[in-house]
Structures are given as C-alpha cells and as structure tokens.
PDB file of C-alpha atoms in Angstrom:
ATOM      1  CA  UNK E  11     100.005 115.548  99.250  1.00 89.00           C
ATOM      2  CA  UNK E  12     101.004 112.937  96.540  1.00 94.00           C
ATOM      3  CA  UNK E  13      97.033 111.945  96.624  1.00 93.00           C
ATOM      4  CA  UNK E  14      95.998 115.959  96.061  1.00 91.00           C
ATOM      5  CA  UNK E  15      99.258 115.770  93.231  1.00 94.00           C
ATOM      6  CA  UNK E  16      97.917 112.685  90.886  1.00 94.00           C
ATOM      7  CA  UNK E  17      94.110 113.633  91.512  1.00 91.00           C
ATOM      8  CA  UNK E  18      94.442 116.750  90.156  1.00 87.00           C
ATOM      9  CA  UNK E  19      97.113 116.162  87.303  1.00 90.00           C
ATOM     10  CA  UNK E  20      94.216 113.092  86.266  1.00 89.00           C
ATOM     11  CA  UNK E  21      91.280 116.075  85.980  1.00 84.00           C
ATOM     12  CA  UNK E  22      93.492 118.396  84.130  1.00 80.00           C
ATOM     13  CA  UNK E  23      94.432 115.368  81.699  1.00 80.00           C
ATOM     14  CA  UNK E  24      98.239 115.609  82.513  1.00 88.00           C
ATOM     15  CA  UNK E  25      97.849 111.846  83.384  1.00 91.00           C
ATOM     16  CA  UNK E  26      95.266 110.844  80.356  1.00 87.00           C
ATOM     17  CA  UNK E  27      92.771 107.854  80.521  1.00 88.00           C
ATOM     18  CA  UNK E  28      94.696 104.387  79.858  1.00 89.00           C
ATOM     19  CA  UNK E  29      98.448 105.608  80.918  1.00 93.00           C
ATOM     20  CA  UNK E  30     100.239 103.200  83.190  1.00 95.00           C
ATOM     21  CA  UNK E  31     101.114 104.599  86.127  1.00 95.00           C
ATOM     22  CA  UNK E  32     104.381 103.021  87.981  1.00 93.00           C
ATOM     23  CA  UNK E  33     104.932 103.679  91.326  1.00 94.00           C
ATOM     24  CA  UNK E  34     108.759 103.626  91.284  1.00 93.00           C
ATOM     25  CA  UNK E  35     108.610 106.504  88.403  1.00 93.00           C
ATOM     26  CA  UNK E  36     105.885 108.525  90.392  1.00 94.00           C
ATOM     27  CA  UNK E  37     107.395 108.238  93.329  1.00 94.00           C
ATOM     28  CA  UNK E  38     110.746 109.696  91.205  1.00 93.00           C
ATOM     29  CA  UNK E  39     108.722 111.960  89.413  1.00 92.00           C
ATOM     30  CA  UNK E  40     107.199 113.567  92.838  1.00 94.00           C
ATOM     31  CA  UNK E  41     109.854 113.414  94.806  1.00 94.00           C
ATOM     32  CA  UNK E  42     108.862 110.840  97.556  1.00 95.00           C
ATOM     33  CA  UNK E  43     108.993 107.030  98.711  1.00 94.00           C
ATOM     34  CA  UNK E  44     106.727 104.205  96.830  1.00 92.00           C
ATOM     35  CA  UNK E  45     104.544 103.757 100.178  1.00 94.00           C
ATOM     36  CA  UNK E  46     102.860 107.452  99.848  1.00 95.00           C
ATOM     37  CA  UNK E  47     102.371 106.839  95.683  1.00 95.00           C
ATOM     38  CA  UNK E  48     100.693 103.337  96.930  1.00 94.00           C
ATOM     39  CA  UNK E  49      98.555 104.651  99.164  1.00 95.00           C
ATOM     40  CA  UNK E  50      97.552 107.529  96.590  1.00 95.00           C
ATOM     41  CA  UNK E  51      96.829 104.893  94.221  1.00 95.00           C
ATOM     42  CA  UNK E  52      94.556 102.880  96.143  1.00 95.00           C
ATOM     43  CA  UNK E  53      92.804 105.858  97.406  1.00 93.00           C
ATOM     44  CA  UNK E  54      92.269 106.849  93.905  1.00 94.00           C
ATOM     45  CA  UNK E  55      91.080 103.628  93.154  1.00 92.00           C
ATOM     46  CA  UNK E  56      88.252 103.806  95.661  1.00 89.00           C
ATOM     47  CA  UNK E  57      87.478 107.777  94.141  1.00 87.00           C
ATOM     48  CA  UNK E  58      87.207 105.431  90.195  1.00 87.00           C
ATOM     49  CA  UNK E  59      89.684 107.531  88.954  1.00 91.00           C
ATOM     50  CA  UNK E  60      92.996 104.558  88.498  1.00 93.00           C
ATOM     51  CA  UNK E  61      92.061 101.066  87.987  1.00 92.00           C
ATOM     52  CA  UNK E  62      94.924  99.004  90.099  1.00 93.00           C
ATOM     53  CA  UNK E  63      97.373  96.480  88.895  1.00 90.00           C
ATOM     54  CA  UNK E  64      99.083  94.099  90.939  1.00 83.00           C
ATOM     55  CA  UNK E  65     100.924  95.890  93.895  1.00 82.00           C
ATOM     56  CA  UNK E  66     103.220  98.481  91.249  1.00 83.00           C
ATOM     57  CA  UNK E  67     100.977  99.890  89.066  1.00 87.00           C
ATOM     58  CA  UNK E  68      97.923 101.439  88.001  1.00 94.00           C
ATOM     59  CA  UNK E  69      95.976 102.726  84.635  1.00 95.00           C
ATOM     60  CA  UNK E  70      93.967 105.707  84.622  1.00 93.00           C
ATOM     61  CA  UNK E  71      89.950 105.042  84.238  1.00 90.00           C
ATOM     62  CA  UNK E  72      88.369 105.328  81.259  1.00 88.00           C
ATOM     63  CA  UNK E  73      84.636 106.018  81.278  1.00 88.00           C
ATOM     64  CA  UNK E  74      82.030 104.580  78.973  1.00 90.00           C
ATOM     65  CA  UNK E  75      78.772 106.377  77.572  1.00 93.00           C
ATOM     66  CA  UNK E  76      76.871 103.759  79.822  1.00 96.00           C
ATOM     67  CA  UNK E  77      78.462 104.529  82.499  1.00 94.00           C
ATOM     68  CA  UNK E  78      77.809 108.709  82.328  1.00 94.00           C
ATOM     69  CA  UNK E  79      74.389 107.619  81.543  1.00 97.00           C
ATOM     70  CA  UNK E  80      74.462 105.684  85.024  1.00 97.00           C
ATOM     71  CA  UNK E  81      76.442 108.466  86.915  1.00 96.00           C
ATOM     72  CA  UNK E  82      73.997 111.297  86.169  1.00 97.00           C
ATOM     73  CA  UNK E  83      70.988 109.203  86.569  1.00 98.00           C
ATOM     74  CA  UNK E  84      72.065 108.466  90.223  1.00 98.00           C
ATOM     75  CA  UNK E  85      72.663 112.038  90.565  1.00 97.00           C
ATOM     76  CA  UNK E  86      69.505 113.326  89.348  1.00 98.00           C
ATOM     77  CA  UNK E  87      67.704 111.082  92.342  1.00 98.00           C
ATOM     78  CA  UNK E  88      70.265 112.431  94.613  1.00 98.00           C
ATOM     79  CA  UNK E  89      70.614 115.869  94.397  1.00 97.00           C
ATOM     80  CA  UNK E  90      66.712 115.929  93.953  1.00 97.00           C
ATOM     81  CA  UNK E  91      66.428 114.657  96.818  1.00 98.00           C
ATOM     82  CA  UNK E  92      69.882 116.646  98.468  1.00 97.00           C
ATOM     83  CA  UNK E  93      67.973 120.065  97.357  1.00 97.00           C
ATOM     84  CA  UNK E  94      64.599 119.135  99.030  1.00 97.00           C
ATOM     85  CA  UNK E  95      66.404 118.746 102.437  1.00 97.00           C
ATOM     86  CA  UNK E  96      68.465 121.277 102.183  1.00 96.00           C
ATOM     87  CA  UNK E  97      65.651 123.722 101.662  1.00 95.00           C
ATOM     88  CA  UNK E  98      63.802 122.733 105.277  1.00 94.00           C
ATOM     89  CA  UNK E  99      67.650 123.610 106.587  1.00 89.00           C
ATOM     90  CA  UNK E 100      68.150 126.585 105.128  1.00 94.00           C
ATOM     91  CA  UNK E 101      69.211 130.005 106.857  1.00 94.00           C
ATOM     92  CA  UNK E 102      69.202 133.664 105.560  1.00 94.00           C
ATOM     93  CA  UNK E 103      72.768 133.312 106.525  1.00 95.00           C
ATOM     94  CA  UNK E 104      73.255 130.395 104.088  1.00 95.00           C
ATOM     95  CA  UNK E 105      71.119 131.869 101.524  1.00 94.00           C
ATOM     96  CA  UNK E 106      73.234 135.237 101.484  1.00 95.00           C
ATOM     97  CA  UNK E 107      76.827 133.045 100.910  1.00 94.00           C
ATOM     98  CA  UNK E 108      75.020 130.919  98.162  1.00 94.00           C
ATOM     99  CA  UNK E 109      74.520 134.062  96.292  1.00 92.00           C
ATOM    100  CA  UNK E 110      77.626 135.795  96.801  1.00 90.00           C
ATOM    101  CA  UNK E 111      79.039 131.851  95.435  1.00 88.00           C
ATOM    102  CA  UNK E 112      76.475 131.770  92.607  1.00 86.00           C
ATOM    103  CA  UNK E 113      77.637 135.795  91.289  1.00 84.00           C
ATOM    104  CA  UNK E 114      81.207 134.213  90.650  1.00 80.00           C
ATOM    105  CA  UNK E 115      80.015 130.675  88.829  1.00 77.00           C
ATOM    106  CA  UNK E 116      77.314 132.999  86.753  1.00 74.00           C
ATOM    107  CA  UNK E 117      80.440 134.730  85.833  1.00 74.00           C
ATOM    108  CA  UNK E 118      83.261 133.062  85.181  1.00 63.00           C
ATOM    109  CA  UNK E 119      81.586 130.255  83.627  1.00 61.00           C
ATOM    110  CA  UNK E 120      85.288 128.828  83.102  1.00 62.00           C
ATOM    111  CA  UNK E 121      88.615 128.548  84.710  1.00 60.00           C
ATOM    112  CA  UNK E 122      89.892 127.777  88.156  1.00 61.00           C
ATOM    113  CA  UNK E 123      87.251 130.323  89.900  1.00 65.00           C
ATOM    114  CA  UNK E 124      84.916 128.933  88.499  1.00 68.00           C
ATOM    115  CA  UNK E 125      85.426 125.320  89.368  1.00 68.00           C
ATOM    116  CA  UNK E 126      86.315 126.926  92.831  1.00 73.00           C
ATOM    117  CA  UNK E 127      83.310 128.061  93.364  1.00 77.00           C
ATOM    118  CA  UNK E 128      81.282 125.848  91.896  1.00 80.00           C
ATOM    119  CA  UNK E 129      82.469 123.118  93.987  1.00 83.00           C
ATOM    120  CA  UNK E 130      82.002 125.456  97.079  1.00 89.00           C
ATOM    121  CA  UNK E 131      78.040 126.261  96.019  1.00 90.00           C
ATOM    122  CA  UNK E 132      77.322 122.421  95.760  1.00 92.00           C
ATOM    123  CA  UNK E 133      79.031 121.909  99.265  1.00 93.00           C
ATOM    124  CA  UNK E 134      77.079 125.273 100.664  1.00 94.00           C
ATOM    125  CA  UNK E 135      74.027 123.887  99.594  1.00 95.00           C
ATOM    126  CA  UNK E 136      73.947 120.528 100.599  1.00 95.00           C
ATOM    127  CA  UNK E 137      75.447 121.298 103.784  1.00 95.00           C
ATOM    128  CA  UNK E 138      72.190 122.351 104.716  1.00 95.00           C
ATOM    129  CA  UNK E 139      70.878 118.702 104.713  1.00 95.00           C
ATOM    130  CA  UNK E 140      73.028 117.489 108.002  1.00 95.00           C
ATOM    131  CA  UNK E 141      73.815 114.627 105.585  1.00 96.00           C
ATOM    132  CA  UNK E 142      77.833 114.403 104.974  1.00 94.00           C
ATOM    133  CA  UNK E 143      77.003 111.399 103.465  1.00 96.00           C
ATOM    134  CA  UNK E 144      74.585 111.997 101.037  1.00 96.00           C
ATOM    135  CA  UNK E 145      77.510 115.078  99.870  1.00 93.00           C
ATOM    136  CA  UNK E 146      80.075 112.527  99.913  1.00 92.00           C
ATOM    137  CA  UNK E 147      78.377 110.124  97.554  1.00 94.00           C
ATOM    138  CA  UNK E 148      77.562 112.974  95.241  1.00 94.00           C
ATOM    139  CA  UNK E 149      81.018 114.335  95.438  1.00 90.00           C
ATOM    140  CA  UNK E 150      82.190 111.008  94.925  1.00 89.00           C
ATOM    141  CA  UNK E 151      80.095 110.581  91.225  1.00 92.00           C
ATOM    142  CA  UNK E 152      81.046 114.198  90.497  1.00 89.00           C
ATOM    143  CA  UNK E 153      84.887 113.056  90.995  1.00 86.00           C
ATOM    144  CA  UNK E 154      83.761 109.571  88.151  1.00 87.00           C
ATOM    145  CA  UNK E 155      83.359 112.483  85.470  1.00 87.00           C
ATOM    146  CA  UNK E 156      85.533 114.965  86.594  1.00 80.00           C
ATOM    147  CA  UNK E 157      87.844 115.307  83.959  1.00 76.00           C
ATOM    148  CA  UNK E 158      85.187 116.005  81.471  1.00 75.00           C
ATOM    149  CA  UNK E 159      84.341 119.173  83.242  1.00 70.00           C
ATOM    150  CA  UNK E 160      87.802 120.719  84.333  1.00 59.00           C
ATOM    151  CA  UNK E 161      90.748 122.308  81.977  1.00 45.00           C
ATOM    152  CA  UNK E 162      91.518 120.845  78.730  1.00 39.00           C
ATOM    153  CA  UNK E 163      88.239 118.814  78.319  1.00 42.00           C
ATOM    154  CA  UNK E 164      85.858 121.592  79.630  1.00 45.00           C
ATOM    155  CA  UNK E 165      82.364 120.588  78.953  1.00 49.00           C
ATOM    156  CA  UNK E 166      80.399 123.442  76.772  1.00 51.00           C
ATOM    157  CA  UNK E 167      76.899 123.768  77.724  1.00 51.00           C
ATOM    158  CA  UNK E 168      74.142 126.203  77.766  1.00 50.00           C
ATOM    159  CA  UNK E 169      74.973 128.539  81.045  1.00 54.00           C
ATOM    160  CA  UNK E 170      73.444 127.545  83.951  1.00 58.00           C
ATOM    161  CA  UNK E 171      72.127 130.462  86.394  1.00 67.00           C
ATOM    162  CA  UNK E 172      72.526 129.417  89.630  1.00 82.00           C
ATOM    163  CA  UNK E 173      70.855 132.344  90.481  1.00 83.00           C
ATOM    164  CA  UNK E 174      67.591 131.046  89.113  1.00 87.00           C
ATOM    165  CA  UNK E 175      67.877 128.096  91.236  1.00 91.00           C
ATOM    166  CA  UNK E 176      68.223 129.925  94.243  1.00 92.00           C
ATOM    167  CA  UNK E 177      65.115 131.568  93.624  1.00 92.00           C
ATOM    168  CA  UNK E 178      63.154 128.691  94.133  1.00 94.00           C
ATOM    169  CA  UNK E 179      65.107 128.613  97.385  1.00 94.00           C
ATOM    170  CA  UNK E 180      64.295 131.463  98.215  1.00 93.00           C
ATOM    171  CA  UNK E 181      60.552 131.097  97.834  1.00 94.00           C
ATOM    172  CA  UNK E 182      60.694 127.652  99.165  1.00 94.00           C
ATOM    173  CA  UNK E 183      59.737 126.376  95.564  1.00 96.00           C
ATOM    174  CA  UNK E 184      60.522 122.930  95.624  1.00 96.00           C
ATOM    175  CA  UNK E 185      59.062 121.854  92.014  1.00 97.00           C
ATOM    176  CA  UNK E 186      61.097 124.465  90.769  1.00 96.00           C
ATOM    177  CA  UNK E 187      64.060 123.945  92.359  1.00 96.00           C
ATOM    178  CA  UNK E 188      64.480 120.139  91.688  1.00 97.00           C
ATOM    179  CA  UNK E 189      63.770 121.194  87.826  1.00 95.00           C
ATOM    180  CA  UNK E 190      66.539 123.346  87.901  1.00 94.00           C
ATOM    181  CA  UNK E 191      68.731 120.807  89.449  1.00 94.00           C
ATOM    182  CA  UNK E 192      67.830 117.694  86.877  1.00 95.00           C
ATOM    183  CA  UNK E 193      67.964 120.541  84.394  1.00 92.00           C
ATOM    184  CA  UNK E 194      71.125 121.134  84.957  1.00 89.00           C
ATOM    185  CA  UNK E 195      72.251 117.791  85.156  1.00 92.00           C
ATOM    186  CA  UNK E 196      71.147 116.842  81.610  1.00 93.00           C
ATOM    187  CA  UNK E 197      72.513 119.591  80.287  1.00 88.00           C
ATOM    188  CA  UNK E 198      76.226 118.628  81.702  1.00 87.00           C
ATOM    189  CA  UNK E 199      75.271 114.800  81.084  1.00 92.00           C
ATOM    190  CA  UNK E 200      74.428 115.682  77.236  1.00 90.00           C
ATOM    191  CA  UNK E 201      77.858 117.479  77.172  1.00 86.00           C
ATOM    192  CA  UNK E 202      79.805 114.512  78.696  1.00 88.00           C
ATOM    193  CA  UNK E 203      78.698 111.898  76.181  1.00 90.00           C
ATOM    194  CA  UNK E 204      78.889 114.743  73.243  1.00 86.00           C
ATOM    195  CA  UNK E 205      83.193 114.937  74.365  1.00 82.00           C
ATOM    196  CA  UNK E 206      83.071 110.970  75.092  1.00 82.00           C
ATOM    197  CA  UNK E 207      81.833 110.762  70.814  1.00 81.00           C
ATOM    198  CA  UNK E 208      84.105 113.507  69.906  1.00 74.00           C
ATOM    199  CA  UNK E 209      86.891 111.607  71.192  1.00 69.00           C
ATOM    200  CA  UNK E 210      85.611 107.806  69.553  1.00 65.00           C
ATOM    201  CA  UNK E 211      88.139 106.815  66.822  1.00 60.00           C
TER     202      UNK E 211
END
C-alpha cells in the first residue's frame, strides 16, 4: 500500500525530482509506522525512482538527457526483440483483446484510460513471449521515465496507432512490426528529452 501510495504520487509529480523524503513525516503523512515507508523506499530505490540516504531518508531521482538516451536505446533492442517472440505466440484470442486495448489508447490518447490501457496492451502483448522477465525489465525502464509520460508532465507526440502495429501482427509482418515499435519509441524518446530542455534553467 504505502509502496503503490509514493510510486504513484512520484509519476504524477506530487513528490517532484530532488525533494527529500523523511520517513518519520511520510510515515505521518500516510498514516502508518516508519518500517512500511522503509521498505517502500528501498523498493523504490531498486524501481530508480528515490535515490536512498542513510537509513531516514530519500530524494526523488532526477534523470539526465544521457540517461533517456540510454533507457530508450535498451528498449528499442528489447521490445524488438519482445515483439518478434510474441508474434510466434500469438492467438486469435490474444489478437482480438489487443484490439479491443488498442481502440481505447487510439482514443483517449490522454488521461488515466489511457495510461490504463496502455500499460495493459504492452503487458497483452508481451505476454505472448512466455518471458516475465524480459516484461519485467521493460516495465522496469518504462517505470525510469515514467513521470515524463503520466499527468502533469504528459509527453506530446505525434499519435501513435496501435492499430497499425497490430496489423503487422496480424499478417505476421515482422519488419513492419519492429518499425512500428522503434518508431514509436523515438517518437516518445524525442518527447522526453524535448520536456527534460524545457525544464533546464
């Protein structure tokens, strides 16, 4: 609970990059002992989102242009890879869900829906690797940039149609699909660094 608390109030910016975080006043704040906050914190640590200090406190992560540049060049060569497997897995049944999924990203674009879904798409899709891991260290790079993408620093980019990429699915169009994907990617990466300038004193 306290982990699903600070996690989300650090995406939505409530808790901005560089704020100390005390455990005492958390654990005020939420309404809870120090020993949940500290293990929230630590587990947040591992996720990149708090950088710890000492055994009290931490300070929310800040993220460098380097280090987006890093992030969505490991993605890239995962989720290329991620979408290739997932297409010798793939069901009608799977197919169907990813495009009921895809109809509500295509259209909300925005919002807590949208992010919903999203999120649930990705997970549909990869799913169809047999590869937990492979989602997890995706999901864990996705989390590194997180608050980029989510309420009050929502990235703006040129729509993506999810719908296009599971056409190539579809057809078993693997060129096309892993275009989409890295596509896709850039577009969000370009976005990223674009907020990370905007934000440069």
């Amino acid at each position: 609970m306290v982990y699903d608390i600070l996690k989300e109030a650090i995406l939505d910016g409530t808790l901005r990059p560089g704020l100390k975080l005390r455990q005492e006043v958390l654990a005020e704040k939420i309404g809870v002992s120090r020993v949940p906050v500290r293990s929230a914190l630590i587990q947040l640590g591992a996720d990149g989102l708090v950088q710890l200090r000492g055994r009290r406190s931490a300070v929310v992560r800040s993220i460098t242009a380097a280090q987006v540049r890093e992030i969505y060049e490991l993605r890239a060569v995962l989720e290329s890879h991620a979408v290739r497997v997932s297409m010798v897995g793939m069901t009608s049944q799977r197919l169907a869900r990813l495009r009921e999924l895809a109809q509500v990203v295509d259209a909300e674009q925005e919002g807590p829906e949208f992010v919903d879904a999203r999120s649930e798409f990705y997970a549909e899709l990869y799913d169809a690797t047999s590869n937990p891991t492979l989602w997890e260290l995706i999901e864990q790079l996705r989390l590194k940039v997180g608050r980029y993408l989510l309420g009050w620093r929502m990235v703006e980019v040129t729509p993506h149609s999810h719908e296009s990429l599971l056409e190539a699915v579809s057809r078993n169009d693997v060129d096309s699909a892993v275009r989409d994907i890295c596509h896709h990617l850039e577009l969000v990466r370009d976005g990223v660094l674009e907020k990370l300038e905007d934000e440069t004193p």
